[in-house]
PDB file of C-alpha atoms in Angstrom:
ATOM      1  CA  MET A  10       8.069  -5.545 -15.395  1.00 76.00           C
ATOM      2  CA  VAL A  11      11.859  -5.725 -13.055  1.00 87.00           C
ATOM      3  CA  ASP A  12      10.073  -2.284 -11.104  1.00 89.00           C
ATOM      4  CA  LEU A  13       6.495  -3.948 -10.607  1.00 91.00           C
ATOM      5  CA  ALA A  14       8.361  -7.291  -9.142  1.00 91.00           C
ATOM      6  CA  PHE A  15      10.652  -5.018  -6.841  1.00 93.00           C
ATOM      7  CA  SER A  16       7.403  -3.401  -5.551  1.00 92.00           C
ATOM      8  CA  ILE A  17       5.454  -6.166  -5.188  1.00 91.00           C
ATOM      9  CA  LEU A  18       8.559  -7.890  -3.075  1.00 92.00           C
ATOM     10  CA  SER A  19       8.513  -4.243  -0.827  1.00 92.00           C
ATOM     11  CA  SER A  20       4.659  -4.249  -0.262  1.00 86.00           C
ATOM     12  CA  SER A  21       4.600  -8.013   0.619  1.00 86.00           C
ATOM     13  CA  LEU A  22       7.186  -7.506   3.047  1.00 88.00           C
ATOM     14  CA  ILE A  23       5.218  -4.890   4.719  1.00 85.00           C
ATOM     15  CA  PHE A  24       3.257  -7.537   5.338  1.00 79.00           C
ATOM     16  CA  VAL A  25       5.458 -10.096   7.057  1.00 84.00           C
ATOM     17  CA  ILE A  26       6.515  -6.568   8.970  1.00 86.00           C
ATOM     18  CA  PHE A  27       3.253  -6.186  10.142  1.00 80.00           C
ATOM     19  CA  LYS A  28       2.655  -9.835  11.435  1.00 79.00           C
ATOM     20  CA  LEU A  29       5.633  -9.217  13.176  1.00 85.00           C
ATOM     21  CA  TYR A  30       4.249  -6.391  14.883  1.00 84.00           C
ATOM     22  CA  SER A  31       1.650  -9.010  16.517  1.00 79.00           C
ATOM     23  CA  ILE A  32       4.188 -10.714  17.638  1.00 83.00           C
ATOM     24  CA  TYR A  33       7.081  -9.293  19.573  1.00 88.00           C
ATOM     25  CA  ARG A  34       4.111  -6.159  20.925  1.00 87.00           C
ATOM     26  CA  VAL A  35       5.154  -2.926  18.973  1.00 88.00           C
ATOM     27  CA  HIS A  36       2.979  -0.324  19.314  1.00 88.00           C
ATOM     28  CA  THR A  37       1.675  -0.286  16.109  1.00 85.00           C
ATOM     29  CA  LEU A  38       0.466   3.750  15.510  1.00 87.00           C
ATOM     30  CA  TYR A  39       4.313   4.774  17.038  1.00 92.00           C
ATOM     31  CA  ALA A  40       6.274   2.185  14.868  1.00 92.00           C
ATOM     32  CA  ILE A  41       3.863   3.898  11.789  1.00 91.00           C
ATOM     33  CA  VAL A  42       4.979   7.262  12.416  1.00 92.00           C
ATOM     34  CA  PHE A  43       8.635   6.471  12.741  1.00 95.00           C
ATOM     35  CA  ASN A  44       8.244   4.113   9.513  1.00 93.00           C
ATOM     36  CA  TYR A  45       7.611   6.889   7.464  1.00 93.00           C
ATOM     37  CA  ILE A  46      10.362   8.790   8.761  1.00 94.00           C
ATOM     38  CA  THR A  47      12.365   6.497   7.786  1.00 95.00           C
ATOM     39  CA  ALA A  48      11.224   5.859   4.417  1.00 92.00           C
ATOM     40  CA  ALA A  49      11.721   9.812   4.034  1.00 91.00           C
ATOM     41  CA  THR A  50      15.776   9.450   5.164  1.00 91.00           C
ATOM     42  CA  VAL A  51      16.031   6.391   2.855  1.00 89.00           C
ATOM     43  CA  GLY A  52      15.103   8.782  -0.041  1.00 85.00           C
ATOM     44  CA  VAL A  53      17.574  11.460   0.911  1.00 85.00           C
ATOM     45  CA  PHE A  54      20.484   8.831   1.469  1.00 84.00           C
ATOM     46  CA  PHE A  55      19.302   7.194  -2.541  1.00 76.00           C
ATOM     47  CA  PHE A  56      18.736  10.711  -4.003  1.00 75.00           C
ATOM     48  CA  LYS A  57      21.721  11.199  -6.831  1.00 72.00           C
ATOM     49  CA  GLY A  58      23.333  14.859  -6.595  1.00 70.00           C
ATOM     50  CA  THR A  59      21.926  17.054  -3.618  1.00 72.00           C
ATOM     51  CA  PRO A  60      18.140  16.824  -2.797  1.00 71.00           C
ATOM     52  CA  ASP A  61      16.894  20.806  -3.600  1.00 76.00           C
ATOM     53  CA  PHE A  62      13.883  20.387  -1.034  1.00 77.00           C
ATOM     54  CA  ALA A  63      13.867  24.356  -1.145  1.00 83.00           C
ATOM     55  CA  SER A  64      11.925  24.159  -4.484  1.00 84.00           C
ATOM     56  CA  VAL A  65       9.355  21.075  -3.459  1.00 84.00           C
ATOM     57  CA  PRO A  66       7.006  24.175  -2.253  1.00 87.00           C
ATOM     58  CA  SER A  67       7.092  25.453  -5.559  1.00 88.00           C
ATOM     59  CA  THR A  68       6.182  22.451  -7.378  1.00 88.00           C
ATOM     60  CA  PRO A  69       2.822  21.691  -8.733  1.00 88.00           C
ATOM     61  CA  TRP A  70       2.643  18.323  -6.878  1.00 88.00           C
ATOM     62  CA  PHE A  71       3.331  20.067  -3.558  1.00 88.00           C
ATOM     63  CA  PRO A  72       0.063  21.019  -2.027  1.00 89.00           C
ATOM     64  CA  VAL A  73      -1.154  17.162  -3.231  1.00 88.00           C
ATOM     65  CA  ALA A  74       1.252  15.517  -1.373  1.00 85.00           C
ATOM     66  CA  LEU A  75       0.868  17.088   2.008  1.00 85.00           C
ATOM     67  CA  GLY A  76      -2.680  15.400   1.235  1.00 88.00           C
ATOM     68  CA  LEU A  77      -1.552  12.349   0.121  1.00 88.00           C
ATOM     69  CA  GLY A  78       0.735  12.616   3.378  1.00 85.00           C
ATOM     70  CA  LEU A  79      -2.103  13.044   5.566  1.00 86.00           C
ATOM     71  CA  MET A  80      -4.228   9.920   3.867  1.00 90.00           C
ATOM     72  CA  PHE A  81      -1.260   7.544   4.240  1.00 88.00           C
ATOM     73  CA  ILE A  82      -1.503   8.333   8.148  1.00 85.00           C
ATOM     74  CA  ILE A  83      -5.398   7.932   7.740  1.00 87.00           C
ATOM     75  CA  VAL A  84      -5.864   5.175   6.142  1.00 89.00           C
ATOM     76  CA  PHE A  85      -2.860   2.906   7.777  1.00 80.00           C
ATOM     77  CA  ASN A  86      -5.035   3.730  11.343  1.00 77.00           C
ATOM     78  CA  LEU A  87      -8.513   2.966   9.449  1.00 82.00           C
ATOM     79  CA  MET A  88      -6.593  -0.620   8.667  1.00 77.00           C
ATOM     80  CA  ALA A  89      -5.496  -0.738  11.988  1.00 69.00           C
ATOM     81  CA  THR A  90      -9.056  -0.226  13.522  1.00 72.00           C
ATOM     82  CA  THR A  91     -10.877  -2.330  10.941  1.00 74.00           C
ATOM     83  CA  SER A  92      -8.362  -5.180  11.914  1.00 69.00           C
ATOM     84  CA  GLN A  93      -9.370  -4.843  15.406  1.00 60.00           C
ATOM     85  CA  LYS A  94     -12.789  -4.327  15.073  1.00 68.00           C
ATOM     86  CA  LEU A  95     -13.867  -6.687  12.147  1.00 67.00           C
ATOM     87  CA  GLY A  96     -10.326  -8.728  11.868  1.00 58.00           C
ATOM     88  CA  VAL A  97      -7.513  -8.985   9.421  1.00 59.00           C
ATOM     89  CA  SER A  98      -9.309 -10.736   6.693  1.00 58.00           C
ATOM     90  CA  VAL A  99     -11.525  -8.002   6.387  1.00 62.00           C
ATOM     91  CA  ALA A 100      -8.966  -4.993   6.510  1.00 69.00           C
ATOM     92  CA  SER A 101      -6.720  -7.402   3.671  1.00 68.00           C
ATOM     93  CA  VAL A 102      -9.898  -7.639   1.179  1.00 68.00           C
ATOM     94  CA  ALA A 103     -10.866  -3.905   1.847  1.00 72.00           C
ATOM     95  CA  THR A 104      -7.252  -3.098   1.042  1.00 75.00           C
ATOM     96  CA  LYS A 105      -7.030  -4.662  -1.771  1.00 71.00           C
ATOM     97  CA  MET A 106     -10.170  -4.631  -3.495  1.00 72.00           C
ATOM     98  CA  SER A 107      -9.580  -1.012  -3.790  1.00 77.00           C
ATOM     99  CA  LEU A 108      -7.652  -2.258  -6.943  1.00 72.00           C
ATOM    100  CA  ALA A 109     -11.247  -1.176  -8.539  1.00 74.00           C
ATOM    101  CA  ILE A 110     -11.304   2.089  -8.086  1.00 81.00           C
ATOM    102  CA  PRO A 111      -7.873   3.263  -9.710  1.00 78.00           C
ATOM    103  CA  VAL A 112      -8.882   1.028 -12.544  1.00 75.00           C
ATOM    104  CA  MET A 113     -11.880   2.214 -13.081  1.00 77.00           C
ATOM    105  CA  ALA A 114      -9.992   5.728 -13.096  1.00 81.00           C
ATOM    106  CA  GLY A 115      -7.517   4.953 -15.762  1.00 78.00           C
ATOM    107  CA  VAL A 116     -10.045   4.080 -17.752  1.00 78.00           C
ATOM    108  CA  ILE A 117     -12.467   6.997 -17.606  1.00 80.00           C
ATOM    109  CA  LEU A 118      -9.701   9.560 -16.529  1.00 78.00           C
ATOM    110  CA  TYR A 119      -7.108   8.595 -19.196  1.00 74.00           C
ATOM    111  CA  LYS A 120      -9.097   6.667 -22.009  1.00 74.00           C
ATOM    112  CA  GLU A 121      -7.005   3.565 -21.046  1.00 73.00           C
ATOM    113  CA  GLU A 122      -8.671   0.921 -22.861  1.00 74.00           C
ATOM    114  CA  LEU A 123      -9.507  -2.721 -21.676  1.00 73.00           C
ATOM    115  CA  GLY A 124      -9.916  -5.795 -23.950  1.00 80.00           C
ATOM    116  CA  PRO A 125     -12.501  -8.407 -23.021  1.00 87.00           C
ATOM    117  CA  LEU A 126     -10.016 -10.565 -21.806  1.00 84.00           C
ATOM    118  CA  LYS A 127      -8.248  -7.947 -19.772  1.00 78.00           C
ATOM    119  CA  ILE A 128     -11.938  -7.239 -17.962  1.00 83.00           C
ATOM    120  CA  LEU A 129     -12.413 -10.726 -17.298  1.00 88.00           C
ATOM    121  CA  GLY A 130      -8.677 -10.904 -15.614  1.00 80.00           C
ATOM    122  CA  ILE A 131      -9.684  -7.856 -13.555  1.00 79.00           C
ATOM    123  CA  ILE A 132     -13.212  -9.533 -12.392  1.00 85.00           C
ATOM    124  CA  LEU A 133     -10.905 -12.441 -11.500  1.00 84.00           C
ATOM    125  CA  ALA A 134      -8.447 -10.301  -9.513  1.00 78.00           C
ATOM    126  CA  LEU A 135     -11.175  -9.532  -7.261  1.00 77.00           C
ATOM    127  CA  ALA A 136     -12.535 -12.880  -6.542  1.00 82.00           C
ATOM    128  CA  ALA A 137      -8.722 -13.770  -6.307  1.00 77.00           C
ATOM    129  CA  VAL A 138      -8.116 -11.360  -3.523  1.00 74.00           C
ATOM    130  CA  TYR A 139     -10.828 -11.733  -1.712  1.00 74.00           C
ATOM    131  CA  PHE A 140     -11.027 -15.841  -1.666  1.00 79.00           C
ATOM    132  CA  ALA A 141      -6.900 -15.720  -1.321  1.00 71.00           C
ATOM    133  CA  SER A 142      -7.787 -13.184   1.510  1.00 68.00           C
ATOM    134  CA  VAL A 143     -10.678 -14.960   4.019  1.00 68.00           C
ATOM    135  CA  LYS A 144      -9.085 -17.412   6.295  1.00 62.00           C
ATOM    136  CA  LYS A 145     -12.911 -17.839   8.238  1.00 60.00           C
ATOM    137  CA  LYS A 146     -15.294 -19.538   6.861  1.00 56.00           C
ATOM    138  CA  LYS A 147     -17.860 -17.076   7.139  1.00 55.00           C
ATOM    139  CA  ILE A 148     -17.496 -13.780   8.412  1.00 50.00           C
ATOM    140  CA  THR A 149     -20.593 -12.257  10.462  1.00 52.00           C
ATOM    141  CA  VAL A 150     -20.343  -8.399  10.049  1.00 49.00           C
ATOM    142  CA  GLN A 151     -22.887  -5.635  12.018  1.00 54.00           C
ATOM    143  CA  LYS A 152     -23.946  -3.084   9.770  1.00 54.00           C
ATOM    144  CA  ASP A 153     -23.019  -0.232  12.145  1.00 49.00           C
ATOM    145  CA  SER A 154     -19.522  -1.872  11.232  1.00 60.00           C
ATOM    146  CA  LEU A 155     -19.769  -1.677   8.182  1.00 67.00           C
ATOM    147  CA  LEU A 156     -18.457   1.625   7.990  1.00 77.00           C
ATOM    148  CA  TRP A 157     -14.571   0.867   8.530  1.00 79.00           C
ATOM    149  CA  PRO A 158     -13.682  -1.404   5.481  1.00 78.00           C
ATOM    150  CA  MET A 159     -15.939   0.823   3.106  1.00 82.00           C
ATOM    151  CA  LEU A 160     -13.379   3.795   4.346  1.00 87.00           C
ATOM    152  CA  VAL A 161     -10.117   1.637   4.026  1.00 84.00           C
ATOM    153  CA  PHE A 162     -11.437   0.350   0.403  1.00 85.00           C
ATOM    154  CA  LEU A 163     -12.157   4.278  -0.655  1.00 89.00           C
ATOM    155  CA  GLY A 164      -8.874   5.609   1.411  1.00 91.00           C
ATOM    156  CA  SER A 165      -6.749   3.171  -0.388  1.00 88.00           C
ATOM    157  CA  GLY A 166      -8.446   3.456  -3.888  1.00 88.00           C
ATOM    158  CA  ILE A 167      -7.855   7.002  -3.685  1.00 91.00           C
ATOM    159  CA  ILE A 168      -4.321   7.366  -2.943  1.00 90.00           C
ATOM    160  CA  ASP A 169      -3.679   4.848  -5.822  1.00 83.00           C
ATOM    161  CA  THR A 170      -5.912   7.253  -7.787  1.00 88.00           C
ATOM    162  CA  THR A 171      -3.941  10.198  -6.881  1.00 89.00           C
ATOM    163  CA  ILE A 172      -0.493   8.368  -7.063  1.00 80.00           C
ATOM    164  CA  LYS A 173      -1.226   7.807 -10.769  1.00 79.00           C
ATOM    165  CA  TYR A 174      -2.615  11.135 -11.251  1.00 84.00           C
ATOM    166  CA  LEU A 175       0.311  12.670 -10.072  1.00 84.00           C
ATOM    167  CA  GLU A 176       2.702  10.308 -12.334  1.00 75.00           C
ATOM    168  CA  GLU A 177       0.281  10.938 -15.254  1.00 78.00           C
ATOM    169  CA  ARG A 178       0.197  14.813 -14.924  1.00 82.00           C
ATOM    170  CA  LEU A 179       2.119  16.695 -12.711  1.00 85.00           C
ATOM    171  CA  VAL A 180       5.428  14.730 -11.462  1.00 83.00           C
ATOM    172  CA  THR A 181       8.171  13.921 -14.061  1.00 79.00           C
ATOM    173  CA  THR A 182      10.481  11.077 -14.261  1.00 74.00           C
ATOM    174  CA  GLU A 183      13.381  13.162 -12.756  1.00 76.00           C
ATOM    175  CA  GLU A 184      11.297  14.272  -9.758  1.00 79.00           C
ATOM    176  CA  PHE A 185      10.256  10.407  -8.922  1.00 75.00           C
ATOM    177  CA  PRO A 186      13.303  10.507  -6.198  1.00 78.00           C
ATOM    178  CA  LEU A 187      12.416  13.891  -4.682  1.00 83.00           C
ATOM    179  CA  PHE A 188       8.691  13.269  -5.087  1.00 83.00           C
ATOM    180  CA  THR A 189       8.149   9.813  -3.330  1.00 79.00           C
ATOM    181  CA  THR A 190      10.914  11.590  -0.218  1.00 85.00           C
ATOM    182  CA  SER A 191       8.655  14.801   0.325  1.00 87.00           C
ATOM    183  CA  LEU A 192       5.553  12.337   0.247  1.00 85.00           C
ATOM    184  CA  PHE A 193       7.022  10.392   3.350  1.00 89.00           C
ATOM    185  CA  ALA A 194       8.761  13.572   5.032  1.00 90.00           C
ATOM    186  CA  ALA A 195       4.543  14.703   4.574  1.00 89.00           C
ATOM    187  CA  ALA A 196       3.567  11.480   6.525  1.00 91.00           C
ATOM    188  CA  GLY A 197       6.281  11.641   8.759  1.00 92.00           C
ATOM    189  CA  SER A 198       5.569  15.143   9.450  1.00 90.00           C
ATOM    190  CA  VAL A 199       1.810  14.590  10.087  1.00 88.00           C
ATOM    191  CA  GLY A 200       3.105  11.870  12.813  1.00 90.00           C
ATOM    192  CA  LEU A 201       4.887  13.722  14.981  1.00 92.00           C
ATOM    193  CA  ILE A 202       2.283  15.935  15.058  1.00 91.00           C
ATOM    194  CA  ILE A 203       0.214  13.215  16.910  1.00 88.00           C
ATOM    195  CA  LEU A 204       2.777  12.080  18.804  1.00 92.00           C
ATOM    196  CA  ALA A 205       3.164  15.625  19.901  1.00 94.00           C
ATOM    197  CA  VAL A 206      -0.563  15.816  20.913  1.00 92.00           C
ATOM    198  CA  HIS A 207       0.191  12.587  22.674  1.00 90.00           C
ATOM    199  CA  ALA A 208       2.619  13.779  24.681  1.00 92.00           C
ATOM    200  CA  LEU A 209       0.915  17.059  25.718  1.00 93.00           C
ATOM    201  CA  GLN A 210      -1.961  14.468  26.748  1.00 91.00           C
ATOM    202  CA  GLY A 211       0.459  12.278  28.971  1.00 89.00           C
ATOM    203  CA  ARG A 212      -0.143   9.511  26.635  1.00 87.00           C
ATOM    204  CA  LEU A 213       2.904   9.433  25.021  1.00 88.00           C
ATOM    205  CA  LYS A 214       4.964   6.087  25.587  1.00 85.00           C
ATOM    206  CA  LEU A 215       7.836   5.496  23.365  1.00 87.00           C
ATOM    207  CA  SER A 216       9.662   1.765  23.375  1.00 91.00           C
ATOM    208  CA  TRP A 217      12.720   1.262  21.572  1.00 92.00           C
ATOM    209  CA  ARG A 218      10.099  -1.779  19.805  1.00 93.00           C
ATOM    210  CA  ALA A 219       8.046   1.272  18.039  1.00 93.00           C
ATOM    211  CA  VAL A 220      11.553   2.477  16.913  1.00 95.00           C
ATOM    212  CA  ALA A 221      12.922  -0.551  16.027  1.00 95.00           C
ATOM    213  CA  GLY A 222       9.760  -1.566  13.921  1.00 93.00           C
ATOM    214  CA  GLY A 223       9.040   1.779  11.959  1.00 94.00           C
ATOM    215  CA  ILE A 224      12.683   1.483  11.052  1.00 95.00           C
ATOM    216  CA  VAL A 225      12.508  -1.869   9.944  1.00 94.00           C
ATOM    217  CA  LEU A 226       9.253  -1.605   7.968  1.00 92.00           C
ATOM    218  CA  GLY A 227      10.463   2.467   6.494  1.00 93.00           C
ATOM    219  CA  VAL A 228      13.018   0.540   4.012  1.00 93.00           C
ATOM    220  CA  PRO A 229      10.593  -1.624   2.251  1.00 92.00           C
ATOM    221  CA  ASN A 230       7.842   1.393   2.414  1.00 89.00           C
ATOM    222  CA  TYR A 231       9.740   3.532   0.400  1.00 88.00           C
ATOM    223  CA  PHE A 232      10.947   1.205  -2.324  1.00 90.00           C
ATOM    224  CA  SER A 233       7.363   0.075  -2.319  1.00 89.00           C
ATOM    225  CA  ILE A 234       6.064   3.603  -3.868  1.00 81.00           C
ATOM    226  CA  PHE A 235       9.128   4.052  -5.480  1.00 82.00           C
ATOM    227  CA  PHE A 236       9.181   1.401  -7.682  1.00 89.00           C
ATOM    228  CA  LEU A 237       5.469   1.333  -8.111  1.00 85.00           C
ATOM    229  CA  LEU A 238       5.942   4.806 -10.145  1.00 78.00           C
ATOM    230  CA  ARG A 239       8.559   3.527 -11.733  1.00 84.00           C
ATOM    231  CA  ALA A 240       6.446   0.528 -13.114  1.00 87.00           C
ATOM    232  CA  LEU A 241       3.910   3.128 -14.082  1.00 80.00           C
ATOM    233  CA  GLN A 242       5.838   4.072 -16.773  1.00 79.00           C
ATOM    234  CA  SER A 243       5.670   1.526 -18.642  1.00 76.00           C
ATOM    235  CA  GLU A 244       5.149   1.718 -22.357  1.00 74.00           C
ATOM    236  CA  THR A 245       3.357  -2.124 -22.167  1.00 76.00           C
ATOM    237  CA  LEU A 246       1.119  -1.780 -19.558  1.00 76.00           C
ATOM    238  CA  ASN A 247      -1.195   0.475 -18.635  1.00 76.00           C
ATOM    239  CA  SER A 248      -2.044   1.253 -15.228  1.00 74.00           C
ATOM    240  CA  ALA A 249      -5.278  -0.618 -15.034  1.00 70.00           C
ATOM    241  CA  SER A 250      -2.961  -3.836 -15.501  1.00 78.00           C
ATOM    242  CA  ILE A 251      -0.300  -2.531 -13.779  1.00 84.00           C
ATOM    243  CA  PHE A 252      -2.319  -1.980 -10.293  1.00 76.00           C
ATOM    244  CA  THR A 253      -4.046  -5.120 -11.113  1.00 77.00           C
ATOM    245  CA  ILE A 254      -0.857  -7.288 -10.997  1.00 83.00           C
ATOM    246  CA  ASN A 255       0.034  -5.580  -8.235  1.00 84.00           C
ATOM    247  CA  ASN A 256      -2.410  -6.333  -5.806  1.00 77.00           C
ATOM    248  CA  VAL A 257      -2.934  -9.464  -6.810  1.00 80.00           C
ATOM    249  CA  ALA A 258       0.857 -10.474  -6.450  1.00 83.00           C
ATOM    250  CA  ILE A 259       0.555  -8.909  -3.369  1.00 80.00           C
ATOM    251  CA  VAL A 260      -2.009 -11.304  -2.014  1.00 76.00           C
ATOM    252  CA  MET A 261      -0.563 -14.298  -3.600  1.00 78.00           C
ATOM    253  CA  PHE A 262       3.214 -13.803  -2.678  1.00 84.00           C
ATOM    254  CA  SER A 263       1.993 -12.296   1.140  1.00 79.00           C
ATOM    255  CA  THR A 264       0.192 -16.040   1.483  1.00 78.00           C
ATOM    256  CA  LEU A 265       3.223 -17.947   0.243  1.00 83.00           C
ATOM    257  CA  LEU A 266       5.458 -16.289   2.713  1.00 83.00           C
ATOM    258  CA  GLY A 267       3.299 -16.977   5.996  1.00 80.00           C
ATOM    259  CA  ILE A 268       2.914 -20.300   4.565  1.00 82.00           C
ATOM    260  CA  VAL A 269       7.215 -20.285   4.976  1.00 83.00           C
ATOM    261  CA  LEU A 270       7.941 -17.820   7.365  1.00 84.00           C
ATOM    262  CA  PHE A 271       4.674 -18.145   9.899  1.00 79.00           C
ATOM    263  CA  LYS A 272       3.726 -21.749   9.407  1.00 79.00           C
ATOM    264  CA  GLU A 273      -0.379 -20.314   8.309  1.00 73.00           C
ATOM    265  CA  LYS A 274      -2.335 -23.020   7.506  1.00 76.00           C
ATOM    266  CA  ILE A 275      -4.008 -22.082   3.803  1.00 75.00           C
ATOM    267  CA  SER A 276      -7.440 -23.419   3.093  1.00 80.00           C
ATOM    268  CA  PRO A 277      -9.019 -25.240   0.160  1.00 87.00           C
ATOM    269  CA  ARG A 278     -10.589 -21.532  -0.904  1.00 83.00           C
ATOM    270  CA  ASN A 279      -7.376 -19.832   0.027  1.00 78.00           C
ATOM    271  CA  TRP A 280      -5.486 -22.189  -2.325  1.00 84.00           C
ATOM    272  CA  GLY A 281      -8.645 -21.716  -5.067  1.00 86.00           C
ATOM    273  CA  GLY A 282      -7.907 -17.856  -4.688  1.00 80.00           C
ATOM    274  CA  ILE A 283      -3.912 -18.202  -5.346  1.00 81.00           C
ATOM    275  CA  ALA A 284      -4.957 -19.899  -8.504  1.00 84.00           C
ATOM    276  CA  LEU A 285      -7.509 -17.333  -9.839  1.00 84.00           C
ATOM    277  CA  ALA A 286      -4.724 -14.578  -9.208  1.00 80.00           C
ATOM    278  CA  VAL A 287      -2.271 -16.535 -11.149  1.00 80.00           C
ATOM    279  CA  VAL A 288      -5.053 -16.832 -13.738  1.00 85.00           C
ATOM    280  CA  SER A 289      -5.984 -13.185 -13.836  1.00 81.00           C
ATOM    281  CA  ILE A 290      -2.220 -11.855 -13.691  1.00 77.00           C
ATOM    282  CA  LEU A 291      -1.812 -13.895 -17.149  1.00 76.00           C
ATOM    283  CA  LEU A 292      -5.201 -12.684 -19.013  1.00 80.00           C
ATOM    284  CA  VAL A 293      -4.055  -8.966 -17.748  1.00 73.00           C
ATOM    285  CA  ALA A 294      -0.526  -9.413 -18.646  1.00 66.00           C
ATOM    286  CA  LEU A 295      -0.756 -11.031 -21.521  1.00 64.00           C
ATOM    287  CA  PHE A 296      -3.955  -9.580 -23.395  1.00 68.00           C
TER     288      PHE A 296
END
């Protein structure tokens, strides 16, 4: 539970930093690239001993890590597009409701058992994520725009499910630091290719804000994944419980941080979502 708490804290800080991006006019894409470079550097710094990166290409998880690194870049940018086209609330709901995908994967692929109260907790979690995230009384979405939140939903769910698969089948506990570092290095490499393309096209306009914003984001981003992988090793909670608690608690804690740090106004509907989140966490964690 300690590892899970640190993962929740780190992930919540990511949302706070994204909020600061809009305040300080940070170029999101460029900051995301430097974020992954920073996260990989942090992984090397905290690595115990000398990391054997030469052996990474021969590991069974290397091809999957490359694909996952690409998915990180794609999904982050899909989230940005969704926020711009449909609003931050829609992007947040699509991202966090994706917990249904790894939860169902845990039941289908790993034969994890869910009791009636855990199932009720997961259903309440989905409702909690929606009510805690939606800021407007009514959101109007055109049919041709549903593609963006759907892609965010699927992409986020695929990332979480893939991380669980790697933790379950391919990555040993001793390899967690090397795997996490390699994961971010792969995403950073994809990002550098994107920057190179922008430079060749004459569209690259780097600023110190983008670099600084990426560095600040990279540290909690690294630990959000690192502690989540460790939490998935829990002998008391299955992956369905881990992903449910993680996603719902992030929404709840991020909402509270928004109130304290940015004086955001929370509607009765949002407070109802936070209350549902607490109930769902208790049902999933205790039963």
